[in-house]
Amino acid sequence: MDVPDRSHVEMLLQIARLLTTLDLDDVLQQTIQLTTQTVGAARGTFFLLDEQGESLQGFISAQAYDAETREIVSRRVLEQGLAGWVMANQQSALIEDTLTDPRWVVLDAEKERARVRSVLCVPFFVEGELRGVMTLEHPQPRHFTQAHLRLVEAAANQAAASLRNAQLFERVQGQQRQLRAILDSVSESLLVLDRLFCVRLANPAALTLLGAQESDVLGFNLETLAARLDNLFLAQLAQKLTAALQKAQNRFELRDERTKRDFVVNVASIEARRADESGYVLALSDVSSLKDLTRLKTHMIQMASHDLKNPIGVLRNYLDVIRADVDSGLLPDPRLLENMYKTLARMEALVVNLLNVQRAEETEPLSRELFDPYDLINAALEDILPAVRARQQTLIQNLQPNLRPLRGDFSRLREAINNLLDNANKYTPEGGEIVVSAYSEDERFTFSVKDNGYGIPADQQAAIFQPYFRATQAATQHISGSGIGLSIVKEVIERHGGQVWFVSKEGQGSTFGFWLPILT
Ligand code: ADP
């Protein structure tokens, strides 16, 4: 039995310390270096196999190889060389002289003979599975002894635990990278909290929602964060989460009053054996557009039923009169029939608006056809002309010649222009004037409709493009509408990359317009 050398004990201790090193390359590099030094080898190489123990995952050597040589060395040595023999036999090998041992493959005859005469090669087992082979070489024959062999085996045993740790860590890190990529790509805001509601993880969508950096939120409890970021939404999130957990509910709704956005929050519990690893995953989905549509729909239904009730009553009265006339052998009064047509037109307009809301809900994609802007304006004017005539209004066209072609959704833009013309017609008294202008300049197409009608009170102008907002003023009280037209104009124009605008003065008139980018 050999007496353990101090340097040998020191080496084993140092390898044992590698247990805390989690970098796989580091573990192998240091093991190779320590063993090479301790046994006085000239060169050490480590062949790392993949976790199935089948193919080469890494090749760590004390000396640098170019990529091509690495490929040849690793393939030949593993298939036919000593490392291959050690792997196949799952046992260590000591070659006292490479010249007489058939297990040694001569890679480059002259150089190899000059350099390597004795070799030690030991297998690495991790949890009983072969995971690699370490080879140590020396230019003198019979340099290595059986004592060296046992020492290197002990080093291999010792290093195997570190190797296992580092591999586990690498695997976990790989999984974390995958998880991170998933979290980064989801559009929902995700927050991972521990049991005390401290933020453990927040994906980019959540950070955007909170208007904070990752370093601002990680490790902070929701309530502390709410105070720090002066964010009422977070405070409510903490409150509602507590309430939901008490009632064993895994979903609740939350509104962000600041941004007027509505969220549905889904909660999943993380049940871990260790209390400090348990917690909650919160997924916040923005359902504002759905909520807006639901509100809009409810409003439209209320409004439609209210506004339709009145003309239906009017029609019934007219019909009663006409029936009484017919019963007495009289022809119906033509004025009554005329009024009935007008009432029907009002009802028709209401139904059209309802259909528009339905369309907005479907958010059909825009088409991108190339068209002549005169065709667009003429089509919209054609639609409005009968109403303009009926109100004896003057329509002036102020269209620049040679307007450049536009690209976009012809029918949606026609609907937008119709809404502006329709408003000018409705909110301008009989005999008024409507001026339609259009010009192209600086890659923009600009369109506007000016009227000299009732105008909009200054204090109500800010909300004018909001869905179902209608100005309240005595002059326009009698005019029916849904308050949806302008919001549709805004949506259509903005989806085309343009902008809407208006100026208005109560009692003097309004100008509504928009510009669109000219895309070729
Ligand atoms: P609606 O006309 O159906 O009420 P809109 O969304 O088209 O809905 O318009 C919203 C409100 O804006 C109208 O109710 C009206 O008060 C005001 N408005 C729109 N266009 C004009 C205009 N040309 N002149 C005066 N007021 C207008």
Coordinates of C-alpha atoms and ligand atoms in Angstrom, one line a residue:
M1 CA 0.0 0.0 0.0
D2 CA 1.5 3.3 -1.0
V3 CA 1.7 6.1 1.5
P4 CA -0.4 8.9 0.3
D5 CA 1.8 11.8 -0.7
R6 CA 0.8 15.2 0.7
S7 CA 0.4 16.7 -2.8
H8 CA -2.0 13.9 -3.6
V9 CA -4.2 14.6 -0.6
E10 CA -4.0 18.3 -1.5
M11 CA -5.2 17.6 -5.1
L12 CA -8.1 15.5 -3.9
L13 CA -9.1 18.2 -1.5
Q14 CA -9.0 20.8 -4.3
I15 CA -11.0 18.6 -6.5
A16 CA -13.6 18.2 -3.7
R17 CA -13.9 22.0 -3.5
L18 CA -15.0 22.0 -7.1
L19 CA -18.3 20.8 -5.9
T20 CA -19.3 24.4 -5.6
T21 CA -18.2 25.2 -9.1
L22 CA -21.3 25.2 -11.3
D23 CA -19.6 25.8 -14.6
L24 CA -19.0 22.5 -16.4
D25 CA -16.0 23.6 -18.4
D26 CA -14.4 25.0 -15.3
V27 CA -14.9 21.7 -13.4
L28 CA -13.3 19.7 -16.2
Q29 CA -10.5 22.2 -16.9
Q30 CA -9.5 22.4 -13.2
T31 CA -9.7 18.6 -12.7
I32 CA -7.4 18.1 -15.7
Q33 CA -4.9 20.7 -14.6
L34 CA -4.8 19.5 -11.0
T35 CA -4.3 15.8 -12.0
T36 CA -1.8 16.6 -14.8
Q37 CA 0.3 18.6 -12.4
T38 CA 0.1 16.2 -9.5
V39 CA 1.1 13.1 -11.5
G40 CA 3.7 15.1 -13.5
A41 CA 2.0 14.4 -16.8
A42 CA 3.0 16.4 -19.9
R43 CA -0.5 16.6 -21.2
G44 CA -4.1 15.9 -20.1
T45 CA -7.2 15.5 -22.1
F46 CA -10.8 15.0 -21.2
F47 CA -13.4 13.5 -23.5
L48 CA -16.9 14.3 -22.2
L49 CA -19.8 12.2 -23.4
D50 CA -23.4 13.4 -23.7
E51 CA -25.9 12.4 -21.0
Q52 CA -26.8 9.3 -22.9
G53 CA -23.1 8.3 -22.8
E54 CA -23.2 7.9 -26.6
S55 CA -21.6 10.8 -28.4
L56 CA -18.8 13.2 -27.6
Q57 CA -20.2 16.4 -26.0
G58 CA -16.9 18.1 -25.2
F59 CA -13.2 17.8 -25.6
I60 CA -11.1 19.5 -22.9
S61 CA -7.4 19.6 -23.3
A62 CA -4.6 21.4 -21.6
Q63 CA -3.3 22.3 -25.0
A64 CA -5.0 24.1 -27.9
Y65 CA -6.0 22.2 -31.0
D66 CA -7.5 23.6 -34.1
A67 CA -11.0 22.5 -34.9
E68 CA -10.0 20.0 -37.6
T69 CA -7.4 18.3 -35.4
R70 CA -9.9 18.2 -32.5
E71 CA -12.4 16.4 -34.8
I72 CA -9.9 13.8 -36.0
V73 CA -8.4 13.3 -32.5
S74 CA -11.7 12.9 -30.8
R75 CA -13.2 10.6 -33.5
R76 CA -10.2 8.3 -33.9
V77 CA -9.2 8.1 -30.3
L78 CA -12.8 7.4 -29.2
E79 CA -13.4 4.8 -31.9
Q80 CA -10.1 3.0 -32.0
G81 CA -7.8 4.5 -29.5
L82 CA -7.2 4.0 -25.8
A83 CA -10.1 6.1 -24.7
G84 CA -12.3 3.8 -26.9
W85 CA -10.9 0.8 -25.1
V86 CA -11.4 2.3 -21.7
M87 CA -15.0 3.1 -22.6
A88 CA -15.7 -0.3 -24.1
N89 CA -14.2 -2.1 -21.1
Q90 CA -15.3 0.4 -18.5
Q91 CA -12.0 0.2 -16.7
S92 CA -8.8 2.2 -16.4
A93 CA -5.7 1.6 -18.4
L94 CA -2.0 2.2 -17.8
I95 CA 0.2 2.0 -20.8
E96 CA 3.8 1.8 -19.8
D97 CA 5.2 2.1 -23.3
T98 CA 3.1 3.2 -26.3
L99 CA 5.5 1.5 -28.7
T100 CA 4.6 -1.9 -27.4
D101 CA 0.9 -1.5 -26.4
P102 CA -1.6 -2.1 -29.3
R103 CA -4.3 -0.1 -27.5
W104 CA -2.4 3.1 -28.4
V105 CA -3.3 4.6 -31.7
V106 CA -0.5 6.6 -33.4
L107 CA -2.1 9.7 -34.8
D108 CA 0.8 11.3 -36.4
A109 CA 3.6 8.7 -36.3
E110 CA 6.8 10.7 -35.9
K111 CA 5.4 13.4 -33.6
E112 CA 3.5 11.0 -31.5
R113 CA 6.4 8.7 -30.9
A114 CA 8.5 11.7 -29.9
R115 CA 5.9 13.0 -27.5
V116 CA 3.9 10.2 -25.9
R117 CA 5.5 7.1 -24.5
S118 CA 3.4 6.4 -21.4
V119 CA -0.3 7.0 -20.8
L120 CA -2.9 6.8 -18.1
C121 CA -6.6 6.6 -19.0
V122 CA -9.5 6.5 -16.6
P123 CA -13.2 6.4 -17.1
F124 CA -15.6 8.9 -15.3
F125 CA -18.8 7.6 -14.0
V126 CA -21.7 9.8 -12.9
E127 CA -24.3 7.9 -11.0
G128 CA -23.0 4.6 -12.4
E129 CA -23.2 5.9 -16.0
L130 CA -20.0 6.4 -18.1
R131 CA -19.8 10.1 -18.8
G132 CA -16.2 10.6 -20.0
V133 CA -12.6 9.6 -20.2
M134 CA -9.5 11.3 -18.9
T135 CA -6.2 10.7 -20.6
L136 CA -2.8 11.7 -19.2
E137 CA 0.4 11.4 -21.2
H138 CA 4.1 11.6 -20.7
P139 CA 7.1 11.5 -23.2
Q140 CA 9.1 9.0 -21.1
P141 CA 8.1 5.3 -21.0
R142 CA 7.1 3.9 -17.6
H143 CA 6.5 7.4 -16.2
F144 CA 3.2 6.4 -14.6
T145 CA 2.8 3.9 -11.8
Q146 CA -0.1 1.9 -10.4
A147 CA -0.2 4.4 -7.5
H148 CA -0.7 7.2 -10.1
L149 CA -3.5 5.2 -11.6
R150 CA -5.3 4.8 -8.3
L151 CA -4.9 8.4 -7.5
V152 CA -6.3 9.5 -10.9
E153 CA -9.2 7.1 -10.3
A154 CA -9.8 8.7 -7.0
A155 CA -9.7 12.1 -8.6
A156 CA -12.1 11.0 -11.2
N157 CA -14.5 9.7 -8.5
Q158 CA -14.2 13.0 -6.6
A159 CA -14.7 15.1 -9.7
A160 CA -17.7 13.1 -10.8
A161 CA -19.9 14.6 -8.1
S162 CA -18.9 18.1 -9.3
L163 CA -19.5 17.1 -12.9
R164 CA -23.0 15.9 -12.0
N165 CA -23.7 19.2 -10.2
A166 CA -22.4 21.3 -13.0
Q167 CA -24.4 19.2 -15.5
L168 CA -27.6 19.6 -13.5
F169 CA -27.0 23.3 -13.2
E170 CA -26.4 23.5 -17.0
R171 CA -29.6 21.6 -17.6
V172 CA -31.6 23.8 -15.2
Q173 CA -30.0 26.9 -16.8
G174 CA -31.0 25.6 -20.3
Q175 CA -34.6 25.1 -19.0
Q176 CA -34.6 28.5 -17.5
R177 CA -33.5 30.1 -20.8
Q178 CA -36.3 28.2 -22.5
L179 CA -38.8 29.4 -19.9
R180 CA -37.5 33.0 -20.2
A181 CA -37.9 32.9 -24.0
I182 CA -41.5 31.7 -23.5
L183 CA -42.2 34.4 -20.9
D184 CA -40.7 37.1 -23.1
S185 CA -42.8 36.1 -26.0
V186 CA -46.3 35.9 -24.4
S187 CA -48.4 39.0 -24.8
E188 CA -50.1 38.6 -21.4
S189 CA -48.5 40.2 -18.4
L190 CA -47.0 37.5 -16.2
L191 CA -46.0 38.0 -12.5
V192 CA -44.5 35.2 -10.4
L193 CA -45.0 36.0 -6.7
D194 CA -43.8 34.1 -3.6
R195 CA -46.2 33.4 -0.7
L196 CA -45.6 36.8 0.7
F197 CA -46.5 38.4 -2.7
C198 CA -42.9 39.4 -3.4
V199 CA -42.2 39.6 -7.1
R200 CA -39.9 36.8 -8.2
L201 CA -40.3 37.3 -11.9
A202 CA -42.0 39.8 -14.3
N203 CA -42.1 39.4 -18.0
P204 CA -41.6 42.3 -20.4
A205 CA -45.3 42.8 -20.9
A206 CA -45.8 43.0 -17.1
L207 CA -43.0 45.6 -16.8
T208 CA -44.5 47.7 -19.5
L209 CA -47.9 47.5 -17.7
L210 CA -46.3 48.6 -14.5
G211 CA -44.1 51.2 -16.2
A212 CA -41.1 49.9 -14.3
Q213 CA -37.7 48.2 -14.9
E214 CA -37.1 44.6 -13.7
S215 CA -34.7 45.9 -11.0
D216 CA -37.5 48.2 -9.7
V217 CA -39.8 45.3 -9.0
L218 CA -37.9 42.1 -8.3
G219 CA -37.9 41.1 -4.6
F220 CA -40.5 43.7 -3.7
N221 CA -43.9 42.9 -2.1
L222 CA -46.9 44.1 -4.2
E223 CA -48.0 46.5 -1.5
T224 CA -44.6 48.0 -1.0
L225 CA -44.3 48.3 -4.8
A226 CA -47.7 50.0 -5.0
A227 CA -46.5 52.6 -2.6
R228 CA -43.0 53.0 -4.2
L229 CA -44.4 53.3 -7.7
D230 CA -47.4 55.2 -6.5
N231 CA -49.5 52.7 -8.4
L232 CA -53.1 52.2 -7.2
F233 CA -53.5 49.4 -9.7
L234 CA -50.9 47.3 -7.9
A235 CA -52.5 48.0 -4.5
Q236 CA -55.8 46.8 -5.9
L237 CA -54.1 43.7 -7.4
A238 CA -52.8 42.8 -4.0
Q239 CA -56.1 43.3 -2.3
K240 CA -58.1 41.3 -4.9
L241 CA -55.5 38.6 -4.9
T242 CA -55.8 38.2 -1.1
A243 CA -59.6 38.1 -1.4
A244 CA -59.5 35.6 -4.3
L245 CA -57.2 33.3 -2.5
Q246 CA -59.3 33.4 0.6
K247 CA -62.3 32.3 -1.4
A248 CA -60.2 29.8 -3.3
Q249 CA -61.0 31.6 -6.6
N250 CA -58.4 31.4 -9.4
R251 CA -59.7 34.3 -11.5
F252 CA -60.8 37.9 -10.9
E253 CA -61.3 41.1 -12.8
L254 CA -59.4 44.3 -12.3
R255 CA -59.6 47.8 -13.8
D256 CA -56.7 50.2 -14.2
E257 CA -58.4 53.5 -13.7
R258 CA -55.4 55.4 -14.8
T259 CA -55.3 53.9 -18.3
K260 CA -59.0 52.9 -18.3
R261 CA -58.0 49.3 -19.2
D262 CA -59.7 46.2 -17.9
F263 CA -57.9 43.0 -17.0
V264 CA -58.8 39.5 -16.2
V265 CA -56.3 38.0 -13.8
N266 CA -55.8 34.2 -13.7
V267 CA -54.0 32.9 -10.7
A268 CA -52.2 29.6 -10.5
S269 CA -50.6 28.4 -7.3
I270 CA -47.1 26.9 -7.2
E271 CA -47.1 24.1 -4.7
A272 CA -43.6 23.2 -3.7
R273 CA -42.2 21.0 -1.0
R274 CA -40.2 23.9 0.4
A275 CA -42.4 26.8 1.6
D276 CA -39.9 29.4 0.2
E277 CA -40.4 28.0 -3.3
S278 CA -44.2 28.1 -3.2
G279 CA -46.1 31.0 -4.6
Y280 CA -48.4 32.2 -7.4
V281 CA -48.3 32.9 -11.1
L282 CA -50.5 35.7 -12.2
A283 CA -51.4 36.1 -15.8
L284 CA -53.1 39.5 -16.6
S285 CA -55.0 39.6 -19.9
D286 CA -56.1 43.0 -21.2
V287 CA -59.8 42.6 -22.1
S288 CA -60.4 46.4 -22.6
S289 CA -61.4 46.1 -26.2
L290 CA -63.8 43.3 -25.4
K291 CA -65.3 45.3 -22.5
D292 CA -65.5 48.5 -24.6
L293 CA -67.4 46.5 -27.2
T294 CA -69.7 45.0 -24.7
R295 CA -70.4 48.5 -23.2
L296 CA -70.9 49.8 -26.7
K297 CA -73.2 47.0 -27.6
T298 CA -75.3 47.5 -24.5
H299 CA -75.5 51.2 -25.1
M300 CA -76.4 50.7 -28.8
I301 CA -79.1 48.2 -27.8
Q302 CA -80.5 50.7 -25.2
M303 CA -80.3 53.5 -27.6
A304 CA -81.7 51.6 -30.6
S305 CA -84.6 50.4 -28.6
H306 CA -85.3 53.9 -27.3
D307 CA -84.8 55.7 -30.6
L308 CA -86.6 53.1 -32.6
K309 CA -89.6 53.1 -30.3
N310 CA -90.4 56.7 -31.1
P311 CA -90.5 56.4 -35.0
I312 CA -92.4 53.1 -34.7
G313 CA -95.0 54.9 -32.7
V314 CA -95.1 57.7 -35.3
L315 CA -95.5 55.2 -38.1
R316 CA -98.3 53.4 -36.2
N317 CA -100.2 56.8 -35.8
Y318 CA -99.8 57.6 -39.5
L319 CA -101.0 54.1 -40.4
D320 CA -104.0 54.5 -38.1
V321 CA -105.0 57.7 -39.9
I322 CA -104.5 56.1 -43.3
R323 CA -106.6 53.1 -42.4
A324 CA -109.3 55.3 -41.1
D325 CA -109.2 57.2 -44.4
V326 CA -109.3 54.0 -46.5
D327 CA -112.2 52.7 -44.3
S328 CA -114.1 55.8 -45.2
G329 CA -113.3 55.4 -48.9
L330 CA -110.7 58.2 -48.9
L331 CA -107.2 58.1 -50.6
P332 CA -104.3 58.5 -48.1
D333 CA -103.0 62.0 -47.6
P334 CA -99.7 62.2 -49.6
R335 CA -98.1 64.4 -46.9
L336 CA -98.7 61.5 -44.4
L337 CA -97.0 59.2 -46.8
E338 CA -94.1 61.6 -47.2
N339 CA -93.7 61.8 -43.4
M340 CA -93.7 58.1 -43.2
Y341 CA -90.8 57.9 -45.7
K342 CA -88.9 60.3 -43.6
T343 CA -89.5 58.4 -40.4
L344 CA -88.4 55.2 -42.2
A345 CA -85.2 56.9 -43.3
R346 CA -84.4 57.8 -39.6
M347 CA -85.0 54.2 -38.7
E348 CA -82.8 53.0 -41.5
A349 CA -79.9 55.3 -40.4
L350 CA -80.2 53.7 -36.9
V351 CA -80.0 50.2 -38.2
V352 CA -77.0 51.2 -40.4
N353 CA -75.2 52.4 -37.3
L354 CA -76.0 49.2 -35.5
L355 CA -74.4 47.3 -38.3
N356 CA -71.4 49.5 -38.2
V357 CA -70.8 48.5 -34.5
Q358 CA -71.2 44.9 -35.5
R359 CA -68.5 45.5 -38.1
A360 CA -66.2 47.3 -35.7
E361 CA -66.5 44.3 -33.4
E362 CA -65.3 41.9 -36.1
T363 CA -62.2 44.2 -36.8
E364 CA -61.9 42.9 -40.3
P365 CA -58.4 43.4 -41.7
L366 CA -58.1 46.5 -44.0
S367 CA -57.6 45.9 -47.7
R368 CA -54.8 47.8 -49.3
E369 CA -55.9 48.6 -52.9
L370 CA -54.6 51.4 -55.0
F371 CA -57.3 53.9 -56.0
D372 CA -58.0 57.3 -57.4
P373 CA -59.0 59.7 -54.5
Y374 CA -61.5 61.4 -56.8
D375 CA -63.4 58.1 -57.1
L376 CA -63.5 57.9 -53.3
I377 CA -64.8 61.5 -52.8
N378 CA -67.3 61.2 -55.7
A379 CA -68.7 57.9 -54.3
A380 CA -69.2 59.5 -50.9
L381 CA -70.7 62.7 -52.4
E382 CA -73.1 60.6 -54.4
D383 CA -74.4 59.0 -51.2
I384 CA -74.9 62.3 -49.4
L385 CA -76.3 64.4 -52.3
P386 CA -80.0 63.5 -51.9
A387 CA -79.9 64.6 -48.2
V388 CA -78.0 67.8 -49.1
R389 CA -80.7 68.6 -51.7
A390 CA -83.5 67.8 -49.2
R391 CA -82.1 70.4 -46.8
Q392 CA -81.4 72.9 -49.6
Q393 CA -77.8 73.1 -48.6
T394 CA -75.1 74.3 -50.9
L395 CA -72.3 71.9 -51.6
I396 CA -69.0 73.4 -52.7
Q397 CA -66.1 71.2 -53.9
N398 CA -62.7 72.5 -53.5
L399 CA -60.6 69.6 -54.8
Q400 CA -57.0 70.1 -55.9
P401 CA -56.5 68.8 -59.5
N402 CA -54.1 65.9 -59.9
L403 CA -54.6 64.3 -56.5
R404 CA -52.1 61.5 -56.1
P405 CA -53.4 57.9 -56.0
L406 CA -54.0 56.5 -52.5
R407 CA -53.5 53.0 -51.1
G408 CA -56.0 51.7 -48.6
D409 CA -59.4 50.2 -47.9
F410 CA -61.7 52.0 -50.3
S411 CA -65.0 51.0 -48.7
R412 CA -63.9 51.7 -45.1
L413 CA -62.6 55.2 -46.2
R414 CA -65.8 55.8 -48.1
E415 CA -67.7 55.0 -44.9
A416 CA -65.5 57.4 -42.9
I417 CA -66.0 60.3 -45.4
N418 CA -69.7 59.5 -45.5
N419 CA -69.9 59.9 -41.7
L420 CA -68.2 63.4 -41.9
L421 CA -70.6 64.5 -44.7
D422 CA -73.6 63.0 -42.9
N423 CA -72.7 65.1 -39.8
A424 CA -72.2 68.3 -41.8
N425 CA -75.5 67.7 -43.4
K426 CA -77.3 66.9 -40.1
Y427 CA -75.7 69.5 -37.9
T428 CA -76.2 72.4 -40.4
P429 CA -79.6 74.0 -40.7
E430 CA -81.6 74.1 -43.9
G431 CA -80.0 76.4 -46.5
G432 CA -76.5 76.1 -45.0
E433 CA -73.2 75.6 -46.8
I434 CA -70.9 72.6 -46.9
V435 CA -67.4 72.8 -48.4
V436 CA -65.5 69.7 -49.3
S437 CA -61.7 70.1 -49.7
A438 CA -58.9 67.8 -50.7
Y439 CA -55.2 68.2 -51.5
S440 CA -52.0 66.2 -51.6
E441 CA -48.8 67.6 -50.2
D442 CA -45.7 66.3 -48.6
E443 CA -46.6 62.6 -49.0
R444 CA -50.0 63.3 -47.3
F445 CA -53.5 63.3 -48.6
T446 CA -55.7 65.8 -46.7
F447 CA -59.4 65.8 -46.7
S448 CA -61.9 68.1 -44.9
V449 CA -65.6 69.0 -44.6
K450 CA -66.5 72.5 -43.5
D451 CA -69.9 73.6 -42.5
N452 CA -71.5 76.7 -41.2
G453 CA -73.9 74.8 -38.9
Y454 CA -74.5 74.6 -35.2
G455 CA -70.9 74.0 -34.1
I456 CA -69.9 72.2 -30.9
P457 CA -69.7 73.9 -27.5
A458 CA -66.1 74.3 -26.5
D459 CA -66.4 72.4 -23.2
Q460 CA -67.6 69.3 -25.0
Q461 CA -65.1 69.2 -27.8
A462 CA -62.5 67.0 -26.0
A463 CA -64.7 64.0 -26.0
I464 CA -66.0 64.3 -29.5
F465 CA -64.2 61.2 -31.0
Q466 CA -65.2 58.9 -28.1
P467 CA -67.6 56.2 -29.0
Y468 CA -71.3 57.1 -28.4
F469 CA -70.5 60.6 -27.2
R470 CA -73.0 63.2 -28.3
A471 CA -72.9 66.9 -27.6
T472 CA -75.7 68.2 -25.6
Q473 CA -76.9 71.6 -26.8
A474 CA -80.4 73.0 -27.3
A475 CA -79.8 73.6 -31.0
T476 CA -79.1 70.0 -31.9
Q477 CA -81.4 68.3 -29.4
H478 CA -83.9 67.3 -32.0
I479 CA -81.3 65.6 -34.2
S480 CA -81.1 61.8 -33.8
G481 CA -77.8 59.9 -33.9
S482 CA -75.8 57.2 -32.2
G483 CA -72.6 59.0 -31.3
I484 CA -70.7 56.3 -33.1
G485 CA -69.9 57.9 -36.4
L486 CA -66.9 60.0 -35.5
S487 CA -65.3 57.1 -33.5
I488 CA -65.5 55.0 -36.6
V489 CA -63.9 57.8 -38.7
K490 CA -61.0 58.0 -36.1
E491 CA -60.5 54.2 -36.0
V492 CA -60.5 53.8 -39.8
I493 CA -58.1 56.8 -40.4
E494 CA -55.7 55.7 -37.6
R495 CA -55.6 52.2 -38.9
H496 CA -54.5 53.6 -42.2
G497 CA -51.7 55.4 -40.4
G498 CA -53.4 58.9 -40.6
Q499 CA -54.9 61.3 -38.1
V500 CA -58.2 63.1 -37.6
W501 CA -58.7 66.6 -36.5
F502 CA -61.5 69.3 -36.2
V503 CA -62.1 72.9 -35.3
S504 CA -65.5 74.1 -34.3
K505 CA -67.2 77.1 -32.8
E506 CA -70.7 77.0 -31.4
G507 CA -73.2 78.8 -33.5
Q508 CA -70.7 79.3 -36.4
G509 CA -69.8 75.9 -37.7
S510 CA -67.3 73.1 -37.8
T511 CA -64.5 71.7 -39.9
F512 CA -63.7 68.0 -39.6
G513 CA -60.8 66.5 -41.5
F514 CA -58.1 64.0 -41.7
W515 CA -54.8 63.2 -43.4
L516 CA -53.6 59.9 -44.7
P517 CA -50.0 58.9 -45.7
I518 CA -49.6 58.5 -49.5
L519 CA -48.3 55.0 -49.9
T520 CA -47.3 53.8 -53.4
Ligands
ADP1 P1 -73.9 61.1 -34.1 O1 -73.9 62.2 -35.2 O2 -74.6 59.9 -34.6 O3 -74.4 61.6 -32.8 P2 -71.1 61.2 -34.3 O4 -70.0 60.3 -33.6 O5 -71.0 61.2 -35.8 O6 -72.5 60.7 -33.8 O7 -70.9 62.6 -33.7 C1 -70.7 62.8 -32.3 C2 -71.3 64.1 -31.9 O8 -70.4 65.1 -32.4 C3 -72.6 64.5 -32.4 O9 -73.6 64.0 -31.6 C4 -72.6 66.0 -32.5 O10 -72.9 66.4 -31.2 C5 -71.2 66.3 -32.7 N1 -70.9 66.6 -34.2 C6 -70.4 65.8 -35.1 N2 -70.2 66.5 -36.3 C7 -70.7 67.7 -36.1 C8 -70.8 68.8 -36.9 N3 -70.4 68.8 -38.2 N4 -71.3 70.0 -36.4 C9 -71.7 70.0 -35.1 N5 -71.6 68.9 -34.3 C10 -71.1 67.8 -34.8

